[in-house]
mmCIF file of C-alpha atoms in Angstrom:
data_model
loop_
_atom_site.group_PDB
_atom_site.id
_atom_site.type_symbol
_atom_site.label_atom_id
_atom_site.label_comp_id
_atom_site.label_asym_id
_atom_site.label_seq_id
_atom_site.Cartn_x
_atom_site.Cartn_y
_atom_site.Cartn_z
ATOM 1 C CA UNK A 1 28.254 3.831 5.309
ATOM 2 C CA UNK A 2 24.791 4.748 4.107
ATOM 3 C CA UNK A 3 24.154 8.443 3.495
ATOM 4 C CA UNK A 4 20.608 9.646 4.024
ATOM 5 C CA UNK A 5 18.675 12.853 3.570
ATOM 6 C CA UNK A 6 15.129 13.831 4.425
ATOM 7 C CA UNK A 7 12.699 13.933 1.495
ATOM 8 C CA UNK A 8 8.955 13.612 0.991
ATOM 9 C CA UNK A 9 7.137 10.406 0.117
ATOM 10 C CA UNK A 10 6.308 11.887 -3.286
ATOM 11 C CA UNK A 11 9.960 12.694 -3.967
ATOM 12 C CA UNK A 12 10.934 9.171 -2.896
ATOM 13 C CA UNK A 13 8.498 7.726 -5.440
ATOM 14 C CA UNK A 14 9.855 10.035 -8.154
ATOM 15 C CA UNK A 15 13.408 8.935 -7.388
ATOM 16 C CA UNK A 16 12.375 5.283 -7.597
ATOM 17 C CA UNK A 17 10.743 5.794 -10.994
ATOM 18 C CA UNK A 18 13.648 7.802 -12.418
ATOM 19 C CA UNK A 19 16.307 5.413 -11.132
ATOM 20 C CA UNK A 20 14.514 2.350 -12.464
ATOM 21 C CA UNK A 21 13.998 4.005 -15.846
ATOM 22 C CA UNK A 22 17.714 4.804 -16.031
ATOM 23 C CA UNK A 23 18.565 1.291 -14.926
ATOM 24 C CA UNK A 24 16.337 -0.484 -17.444
ATOM 25 C CA UNK A 25 15.252 1.017 -20.763
ATOM 26 C CA UNK A 26 12.301 -1.387 -20.869
ATOM 27 C CA UNK A 27 10.624 0.523 -18.020
ATOM 28 C CA UNK A 28 8.122 3.132 -19.184
ATOM 29 C CA UNK A 29 5.251 5.100 -17.622
ATOM 30 C CA UNK A 30 1.665 5.286 -18.818
ATOM 31 C CA UNK A 31 -1.082 7.235 -17.102
ATOM 32 C CA UNK A 32 -3.512 10.110 -16.948
ATOM 33 C CA UNK A 33 -1.883 13.571 -16.765
ATOM 34 C CA UNK A 34 1.491 12.139 -15.744
ATOM 35 C CA UNK A 35 3.438 14.535 -17.969
ATOM 36 C CA UNK A 36 1.758 17.482 -16.282
ATOM 37 C CA UNK A 37 2.586 16.023 -12.900
ATOM 38 C CA UNK A 38 -0.899 16.146 -11.414
ATOM 39 C CA UNK A 39 0.768 14.211 -8.624
ATOM 40 C CA UNK A 40 4.329 15.472 -8.274
ATOM 41 C CA UNK A 41 6.090 12.115 -8.437
ATOM 42 C CA UNK A 42 5.830 12.155 -12.253
ATOM 43 C CA UNK A 43 6.464 15.873 -12.790
ATOM 44 C CA UNK A 44 9.429 16.538 -15.065
ATOM 45 C CA UNK A 45 10.117 12.899 -15.945
ATOM 46 C CA UNK A 46 9.095 13.503 -19.571
ATOM 47 C CA UNK A 47 11.896 16.088 -19.839
ATOM 48 C CA UNK A 48 14.507 13.423 -19.136
ATOM 49 C CA UNK A 49 12.973 10.346 -20.712
ATOM 50 C CA UNK A 50 10.872 11.760 -23.531
ATOM 51 C CA UNK A 51 7.353 11.187 -24.770
ATOM 52 C CA UNK A 52 7.922 7.577 -25.796
ATOM 53 C CA UNK A 53 8.626 6.517 -22.210
ATOM 54 C CA UNK A 54 6.316 8.914 -20.331
ATOM 55 C CA UNK A 55 2.975 8.552 -22.071
ATOM 56 C CA UNK A 56 -0.124 10.568 -21.247
ATOM 57 C CA UNK A 57 -3.192 8.350 -21.536
ATOM 58 C CA UNK A 58 -6.874 9.200 -22.093
ATOM 59 C CA UNK A 59 -9.655 8.683 -19.578
ATOM 60 C CA UNK A 60 -10.102 5.108 -20.749
ATOM 61 C CA UNK A 61 -9.037 2.707 -18.009
ATOM 62 C CA UNK A 62 -9.687 -0.616 -19.832
ATOM 63 C CA UNK A 63 -7.787 0.656 -22.887
ATOM 64 C CA UNK A 64 -4.892 1.965 -20.808
ATOM 65 C CA UNK A 65 -4.638 -1.350 -19.038
ATOM 66 C CA UNK A 66 -4.700 -3.152 -22.377
ATOM 67 C CA UNK A 67 -1.697 -1.155 -23.569
ATOM 68 C CA UNK A 68 0.253 -1.917 -20.384
ATOM 69 C CA UNK A 69 -0.815 -5.569 -20.393
ATOM 70 C CA UNK A 70 0.242 -6.078 -23.986
ATOM 71 C CA UNK A 71 3.554 -4.321 -23.408
ATOM 72 C CA UNK A 72 4.290 -6.577 -20.436
ATOM 73 C CA UNK A 73 3.462 -9.634 -22.542
ATOM 74 C CA UNK A 74 6.080 -8.468 -25.036
ATOM 75 C CA UNK A 75 8.773 -8.149 -22.386
ATOM 76 C CA UNK A 76 8.588 -4.454 -21.492
ATOM 77 C CA UNK A 77 8.104 -3.304 -17.900
ATOM 78 C CA UNK A 78 5.196 -0.840 -17.915
ATOM 79 C CA UNK A 79 4.225 1.258 -14.901
ATOM 80 C CA UNK A 80 0.525 2.093 -15.209
ATOM 81 C CA UNK A 81 -0.614 5.052 -13.106
ATOM 82 C CA UNK A 82 -4.353 5.023 -12.404
ATOM 83 C CA UNK A 83 -4.096 8.395 -10.624
ATOM 84 C CA UNK A 84 -6.689 7.254 -8.049
ATOM 85 C CA UNK A 85 -6.536 3.559 -7.228
ATOM 86 C CA UNK A 86 -10.318 3.298 -7.242
ATOM 87 C CA UNK A 87 -10.305 4.038 -10.970
ATOM 88 C CA UNK A 88 -8.890 0.539 -11.476
ATOM 89 C CA UNK A 89 -12.404 -0.779 -10.856
ATOM 90 C CA UNK A 90 -13.370 0.559 -14.286
ATOM 91 C CA UNK A 91 -11.034 -2.115 -15.673
ATOM 92 C CA UNK A 92 -12.074 -4.645 -13.062
ATOM 93 C CA UNK A 93 -12.057 -7.809 -15.151
ATOM 94 C CA UNK A 94 -8.640 -7.018 -16.579
ATOM 95 C CA UNK A 95 -7.052 -6.007 -13.269
ATOM 96 C CA UNK A 96 -8.655 -8.433 -10.840
ATOM 97 C CA UNK A 97 -8.985 -11.523 -13.014
ATOM 98 C CA UNK A 98 -6.764 -11.545 -16.075
ATOM 99 C CA UNK A 99 -3.504 -10.024 -14.833
ATOM 100 C CA UNK A 100 -3.174 -12.009 -11.610
ATOM 101 C CA UNK A 101 -3.974 -15.346 -13.258
ATOM 102 C CA UNK A 102 -1.765 -14.861 -16.319
ATOM 103 C CA UNK A 103 1.398 -16.498 -14.945
ATOM 104 C CA UNK A 104 -0.537 -19.436 -13.465
ATOM 105 C CA UNK A 105 -2.703 -20.072 -16.510
ATOM 106 C CA UNK A 106 0.376 -20.186 -18.719
ATOM 107 C CA UNK A 107 2.021 -22.893 -16.633
ATOM 108 C CA UNK A 108 4.483 -20.458 -15.056
ATOM 109 C CA UNK A 109 6.165 -20.114 -18.451
ATOM 110 C CA UNK A 110 5.435 -16.436 -19.104
ATOM 111 C CA UNK A 111 6.040 -13.564 -16.662
ATOM 112 C CA UNK A 112 3.935 -10.408 -16.676
ATOM 113 C CA UNK A 113 6.094 -7.549 -15.295
ATOM 114 C CA UNK A 114 3.344 -4.970 -14.756
ATOM 115 C CA UNK A 115 3.316 -2.348 -11.997
ATOM 116 C CA UNK A 116 0.144 -0.406 -11.206
ATOM 117 C CA UNK A 117 0.185 2.770 -9.089
ATOM 118 C CA UNK A 118 -2.756 4.537 -7.493
ATOM 119 C CA UNK A 119 -3.504 6.808 -4.580
ATOM 120 C CA UNK A 120 -6.245 6.053 -2.080
ATOM 121 C CA UNK A 121 -7.413 6.880 1.410
ATOM 122 C CA UNK A 122 -10.163 8.522 3.380
ATOM 123 C CA UNK A 123 -9.642 12.192 4.159
ATOM 124 C CA UNK A 124 -8.800 15.375 2.248
ATOM 125 C CA UNK A 125 -12.533 15.661 1.560
ATOM 126 C CA UNK A 126 -12.547 13.222 -1.342
ATOM 127 C CA UNK A 127 -15.086 10.458 -1.516
ATOM 128 C CA UNK A 128 -16.372 7.598 -3.613
ATOM 129 C CA UNK A 129 -13.823 6.028 -5.980
ATOM 130 C CA UNK A 130 -11.229 8.734 -5.207
ATOM 131 C CA UNK A 131 -10.907 7.553 -1.607
ATOM 132 C CA UNK A 132 -11.545 3.829 -2.060
ATOM 133 C CA UNK A 133 -8.828 1.547 -0.709
ATOM 134 C CA UNK A 134 -8.990 -1.499 -3.008
ATOM 135 C CA UNK A 135 -6.470 -3.793 -1.317
ATOM 136 C CA UNK A 136 -9.173 -5.918 0.343
ATOM 137 C CA UNK A 137 -10.588 -6.733 -3.094
ATOM 138 C CA UNK A 138 -7.179 -7.072 -4.735
ATOM 139 C CA UNK A 139 -5.840 -9.674 -2.326
ATOM 140 C CA UNK A 140 -8.941 -11.792 -2.920
ATOM 141 C CA UNK A 141 -7.637 -12.512 -6.427
ATOM 142 C CA UNK A 142 -4.600 -14.838 -6.528
ATOM 143 C CA UNK A 143 -1.514 -13.733 -8.414
ATOM 144 C CA UNK A 144 -1.637 -10.036 -7.541
ATOM 145 C CA UNK A 145 0.928 -8.583 -5.158
ATOM 146 C CA UNK A 146 -0.239 -5.520 -3.224
ATOM 147 C CA UNK A 147 1.722 -3.051 -1.102
ATOM 148 C CA UNK A 148 1.177 0.288 0.663
ATOM 149 C CA UNK A 149 4.090 2.300 2.120
ATOM 150 C CA UNK A 150 3.784 4.453 5.211
ATOM 151 C CA UNK A 151 7.152 6.239 4.989
ATOM 152 C CA UNK A 152 9.333 7.721 2.229
ATOM 153 C CA UNK A 153 11.947 5.008 2.848
ATOM 154 C CA UNK A 154 9.406 2.254 2.304
ATOM 155 C CA UNK A 155 7.826 4.066 -0.662
ATOM 156 C CA UNK A 156 11.066 4.156 -2.633
ATOM 157 C CA UNK A 157 12.135 0.637 -1.704
ATOM 158 C CA UNK A 158 8.753 -0.982 -2.337
ATOM 159 C CA UNK A 159 8.258 0.789 -5.664
ATOM 160 C CA UNK A 160 11.651 -0.418 -6.861
ATOM 161 C CA UNK A 161 10.766 -3.962 -5.823
ATOM 162 C CA UNK A 162 7.437 -3.684 -7.637
ATOM 163 C CA UNK A 163 9.026 -2.535 -10.901
ATOM 164 C CA UNK A 164 11.669 -5.277 -10.769
ATOM 165 C CA UNK A 165 9.108 -7.998 -10.029
ATOM 166 C CA UNK A 166 8.258 -10.276 -12.932
ATOM 167 C CA UNK A 167 4.548 -10.408 -12.142
ATOM 168 C CA UNK A 168 1.789 -7.862 -11.439
ATOM 169 C CA UNK A 169 2.185 -5.601 -8.415
ATOM 170 C CA UNK A 170 -0.324 -2.967 -7.288
ATOM 171 C CA UNK A 171 1.536 -0.169 -5.504
ATOM 172 C CA UNK A 172 -0.856 1.925 -3.430
ATOM 173 C CA UNK A 173 -0.018 5.182 -1.688
ATOM 174 C CA UNK A 174 -2.109 7.228 0.727
ATOM 175 C CA UNK A 175 -3.223 10.631 -0.520
ATOM 176 C CA UNK A 176 -2.580 12.267 2.853
ATOM 177 C CA UNK A 177 1.051 11.119 3.000
ATOM 178 C CA UNK A 178 2.554 12.596 -0.187
ATOM 179 C CA UNK A 179 4.191 15.482 1.700
ATOM 180 C CA UNK A 180 5.285 13.321 4.659
ATOM 181 C CA UNK A 181 9.058 13.563 5.112
ATOM 182 C CA UNK A 182 11.501 10.882 6.175
ATOM 183 C CA UNK A 183 15.081 9.690 5.811
ATOM 184 C CA UNK A 184 15.954 7.941 2.544
ATOM 185 C CA UNK A 185 19.424 6.608 1.622
ATOM 186 C CA UNK A 186 21.257 7.987 -1.382
ATOM 187 C CA UNK A 187 22.429 4.478 -2.210
ATOM 188 C CA UNK A 188 20.337 2.047 -4.231
ATOM 189 C CA UNK A 189 18.175 -0.262 -2.107
ATOM 190 C CA UNK A 190 14.933 -2.211 -2.237
ATOM 191 C CA UNK A 191 12.322 -3.138 0.368
ATOM 192 C CA UNK A 192 11.262 -6.734 -0.332
ATOM 193 C CA UNK A 193 7.584 -7.398 -0.879
ATOM 194 C CA UNK A 194 6.107 -9.513 1.898
ATOM 195 C CA UNK A 195 8.318 -8.316 4.753
ATOM 196 C CA UNK A 196 6.614 -6.408 7.582
ATOM 197 C CA UNK A 197 8.394 -3.860 9.762
ATOM 198 C CA UNK A 198 8.120 -3.221 13.506
ATOM 199 C CA UNK A 199 7.870 0.563 13.659
ATOM 200 C CA UNK A 200 7.659 0.702 17.474
ATOM 201 C CA UNK A 201 8.579 -2.035 19.943
ATOM 202 C CA UNK A 202 6.254 -2.843 22.841
ATOM 203 C CA UNK A 203 5.222 -5.620 25.199
ATOM 204 C CA UNK A 204 1.528 -5.234 26.137
ATOM 205 C CA UNK A 205 -0.396 -5.127 22.850
ATOM 206 C CA UNK A 206 0.302 -5.372 19.116
ATOM 207 C CA UNK A 207 -1.210 -2.869 16.702
ATOM 208 C CA UNK A 208 -1.154 -3.715 12.983
ATOM 209 C CA UNK A 209 -1.645 -0.660 10.775
ATOM 210 C CA UNK A 210 -0.602 0.717 7.395
ATOM 211 C CA UNK A 211 -0.535 3.978 5.463
ATOM 212 C CA UNK A 212 -1.959 6.977 7.297
ATOM 213 C CA UNK A 213 -3.258 4.686 10.036
ATOM 214 C CA UNK A 214 0.293 3.641 10.865
ATOM 215 C CA UNK A 215 0.974 7.240 11.858
ATOM 216 C CA UNK A 216 -2.311 7.461 13.789
ATOM 217 C CA UNK A 217 -1.366 4.267 15.632
ATOM 218 C CA UNK A 218 2.057 5.637 16.539
ATOM 219 C CA UNK A 219 0.368 8.733 17.972
ATOM 220 C CA UNK A 220 -1.942 6.551 20.060
ATOM 221 C CA UNK A 221 1.010 4.466 21.250
ATOM 222 C CA UNK A 222 2.893 7.571 22.314
ATOM 223 C CA UNK A 223 -0.143 8.921 24.182
ATOM 224 C CA UNK A 224 -0.397 5.647 26.124
ATOM 225 C CA UNK A 225 3.308 5.082 26.738
ATOM 226 C CA UNK A 226 3.119 5.706 30.504
ATOM 227 C CA UNK A 227 0.471 3.028 31.060
ATOM 228 C CA UNK A 228 0.489 0.593 28.109
ATOM 229 C CA UNK A 229 3.474 -0.587 26.049
ATOM 230 C CA UNK A 230 2.275 -0.721 22.426
ATOM 231 C CA UNK A 231 4.085 -2.530 19.613
ATOM 232 C CA UNK A 232 3.196 -1.109 16.184
ATOM 233 C CA UNK A 233 3.710 -3.213 13.058
ATOM 234 C CA UNK A 234 3.485 -1.992 9.470
ATOM 235 C CA UNK A 235 2.649 -4.915 7.129
ATOM 236 C CA UNK A 236 3.911 -2.891 4.128
ATOM 237 C CA UNK A 237 2.569 -5.671 1.881
ATOM 238 C CA UNK A 238 -0.948 -7.090 2.023
ATOM 239 C CA UNK A 239 -0.005 -9.835 -0.438
ATOM 240 C CA UNK A 240 2.313 -11.489 0.267
ATOM 241 C CA UNK A 241 1.560 -10.900 3.955
ATOM 242 C CA UNK A 242 4.202 -11.416 6.639
ATOM 243 C CA UNK A 243 2.167 -13.492 9.088
ATOM 244 C CA UNK A 244 5.296 -14.754 10.867
ATOM 245 C CA UNK A 245 6.208 -11.231 11.981
ATOM 246 C CA UNK A 246 2.709 -10.707 13.382
ATOM 247 C CA UNK A 247 2.690 -14.052 15.200
ATOM 248 C CA UNK A 248 6.071 -13.330 16.803
ATOM 249 C CA UNK A 249 4.734 -10.027 18.080
ATOM 250 C CA UNK A 250 1.453 -11.443 19.425
ATOM 251 C CA UNK A 251 3.373 -14.257 21.103
ATOM 252 C CA UNK A 252 5.092 -11.512 23.096
ATOM 253 C CA UNK A 253 2.128 -9.192 23.705
ATOM 254 C CA UNK A 254 -0.844 -11.652 23.696
ATOM 255 C CA UNK A 255 -3.187 -8.950 22.347
ATOM 256 C CA UNK A 256 -3.928 -7.576 18.884
ATOM 257 C CA UNK A 257 -5.623 -4.476 17.471
ATOM 258 C CA UNK A 258 -5.948 -4.206 13.687
ATOM 259 C CA UNK A 259 -6.371 -0.704 12.291
ATOM 260 C CA UNK A 260 -7.673 -0.761 8.732
ATOM 261 C CA UNK A 261 -8.959 2.286 6.879
ATOM 262 C CA UNK A 262 -10.817 0.043 4.435
ATOM 263 C CA UNK A 263 -14.402 -1.085 4.970
ATOM 264 C CA UNK A 264 -14.843 -3.368 7.960
ATOM 265 C CA UNK A 265 -16.954 -6.003 6.157
ATOM 266 C CA UNK A 266 -14.857 -8.758 4.538
ATOM 267 C CA UNK A 267 -11.739 -6.581 4.399
ATOM 268 C CA UNK A 268 -8.051 -7.028 5.155
ATOM 269 C CA UNK A 269 -8.670 -6.734 8.894
ATOM 270 C CA UNK A 270 -11.221 -9.551 8.723
ATOM 271 C CA UNK A 271 -8.711 -11.728 6.879
ATOM 272 C CA UNK A 272 -6.039 -11.120 9.515
ATOM 273 C CA UNK A 273 -8.574 -11.961 12.246
ATOM 274 C CA UNK A 274 -9.236 -15.296 10.525
ATOM 275 C CA UNK A 275 -5.518 -16.002 10.222
ATOM 276 C CA UNK A 276 -5.035 -15.303 13.926
ATOM 277 C CA UNK A 277 -7.852 -17.707 14.830
ATOM 278 C CA UNK A 278 -6.285 -20.424 12.670
ATOM 279 C CA UNK A 279 -2.587 -19.852 13.388
ATOM 280 C CA UNK A 280 -2.363 -17.888 16.625
ATOM 281 C CA UNK A 281 -5.440 -18.561 18.747
ATOM 282 C CA UNK A 282 -3.438 -19.938 21.688
ATOM 283 C CA UNK A 283 -1.304 -16.779 21.734
ATOM 284 C CA UNK A 284 -4.239 -14.479 22.511
ATOM 285 C CA UNK A 285 -5.423 -13.426 25.962
ATOM 286 C CA UNK A 286 -8.222 -11.229 24.570
ATOM 287 C CA UNK A 287 -10.358 -11.101 21.422
ATOM 288 C CA UNK A 288 -8.829 -9.375 18.413
ATOM 289 C CA UNK A 289 -10.157 -5.823 18.032
ATOM 290 C CA UNK A 290 -10.702 -4.094 14.695
ATOM 291 C CA UNK A 291 -10.742 -0.337 14.090
ATOM 292 C CA UNK A 292 -12.055 0.161 10.546
ATOM 293 C CA UNK A 293 -14.164 2.359 8.331
ATOM 294 C CA UNK A 294 -17.800 1.312 8.866
ATOM 295 C CA UNK A 295 -19.576 -0.663 6.173
ATOM 296 C CA UNK A 296 -21.048 2.405 4.485
ATOM 297 C CA UNK A 297 -20.207 4.436 1.374
ATOM 298 C CA UNK A 298 -17.568 7.143 1.720
ATOM 299 C CA UNK A 299 -19.333 10.503 1.343
ATOM 300 C CA UNK A 300 -17.520 13.314 -0.442
ATOM 301 C CA UNK A 301 -16.683 16.650 1.159
ATOM 302 C CA UNK A 302 -17.158 15.511 4.741
ATOM 303 C CA UNK A 303 -15.187 16.067 7.929
ATOM 304 C CA UNK A 304 -12.294 13.620 7.871
ATOM 305 C CA UNK A 305 -12.856 12.229 11.362
ATOM 306 C CA UNK A 306 -16.530 11.488 10.736
ATOM 307 C CA UNK A 307 -16.060 7.789 10.026
ATOM 308 C CA UNK A 308 -12.383 6.945 9.549
ATOM 309 C CA UNK A 309 -10.125 5.506 12.266
ATOM 310 C CA UNK A 310 -8.504 8.232 14.355
ATOM 311 C CA UNK A 311 -5.835 8.239 17.083
ATOM 312 C CA UNK A 312 -8.592 8.598 19.698
ATOM 313 C CA UNK A 313 -10.489 5.572 18.370
ATOM 314 C CA UNK A 314 -7.300 3.538 18.177
ATOM 315 C CA UNK A 315 -6.408 4.519 21.731
ATOM 316 C CA UNK A 316 -9.869 3.452 22.921
ATOM 317 C CA UNK A 317 -9.482 0.073 21.186
ATOM 318 C CA UNK A 318 -6.091 -0.482 22.811
ATOM 319 C CA UNK A 319 -7.514 0.286 26.238
ATOM 320 C CA UNK A 320 -10.392 -2.119 25.608
ATOM 321 C CA UNK A 321 -8.202 -5.133 24.783
ATOM 322 C CA UNK A 322 -5.804 -4.361 27.640
ATOM 323 C CA UNK A 323 -8.298 -3.949 30.448
#
C-alpha cells in the first residue's frame, strides 16, 4: 500500500533531485546560486553531495549550457538549472537548435541525457524574461521534450522521468506554485512524459490547462458546478502531447476551452486548436475557445490580473461555449 504525506511542490522537486542523485552517481546539478538555494528545491543538496555534484555557475548561460551539453555527450546526466526559464533564450541556438537535433543528426546512435529546469509564469510582479513561458517556442523545435507540473505529485514524478530520459527534457515549473501542497507517495514512482491527467471529470465542456491555470480552471469549474459540468485536463507534457486523452474527453463533452498563460499568438493553445480541427472537428458542437495572455509584452511590477487568465475569465469562456 502506498504511503503518502503532504508536501510542497518545491519539496517534491528537491526529493526528486536528491533521490535521483543517490540512485545514479552520474547525475549532477549545475546552475546559478543553486548552492545557496535561491529556490528552495536545491537548498542543502551541496551538503550531501558535495561541490563536485552541485556546481554554482556564473551568469553565463551559453557557457553553462556548454558544460552541461559536453557532460551529457560524455555519458553523465547533468541537470542544468536556468533559475528563470526565460534565461534559456540567452543560449537560444544551443537550447532550441543543437540539443534537440543532436540524437537525430547522429543517426539515433548517441543519446543526450540533459535535463533543464526553469521557473516561469505571469504573476508575483515579475515581468519580461523572468515571467516568460517558453514552451510554445520549445515545442516548435523537434527533439525537445517539455513538461510543466501543476501538483507536487506530478512535479516529483515528471522530474524523475526527465532525469532518467536519454534525451533533452525541459522541466518547467510555475513560480506561483512552489509553496502549493499536495499528497506525494513515499515510495519511488515516475510520471511518464506524454501522459495527460483528468483532474476533474465532467460532461458538458472540456477545459485544457496547466500550471497555475490548472488551479484557476478548477476554481471556475467548481463555481459552475450547479449549472455546467466541466471536465478539466492537465496535459502535464507539451511535447510529447497526449492528444488521445483530449480527443476522448471532447468526444464526451463536444466543447473545448484551452487556458494558456503563454502569449495567444502562435502558442501552445493555437497548436491544440489546429490539432482539434485536423483530428477532432466532427466532435465539436461549438468553436474552440482560447483564454490566453494577450499578444503584448509582460510588464514588470503590475497587478497580476491585468492581463493573465483568471478564474473569472475562464468561467466567462466556459459560459460562452456552452450557451
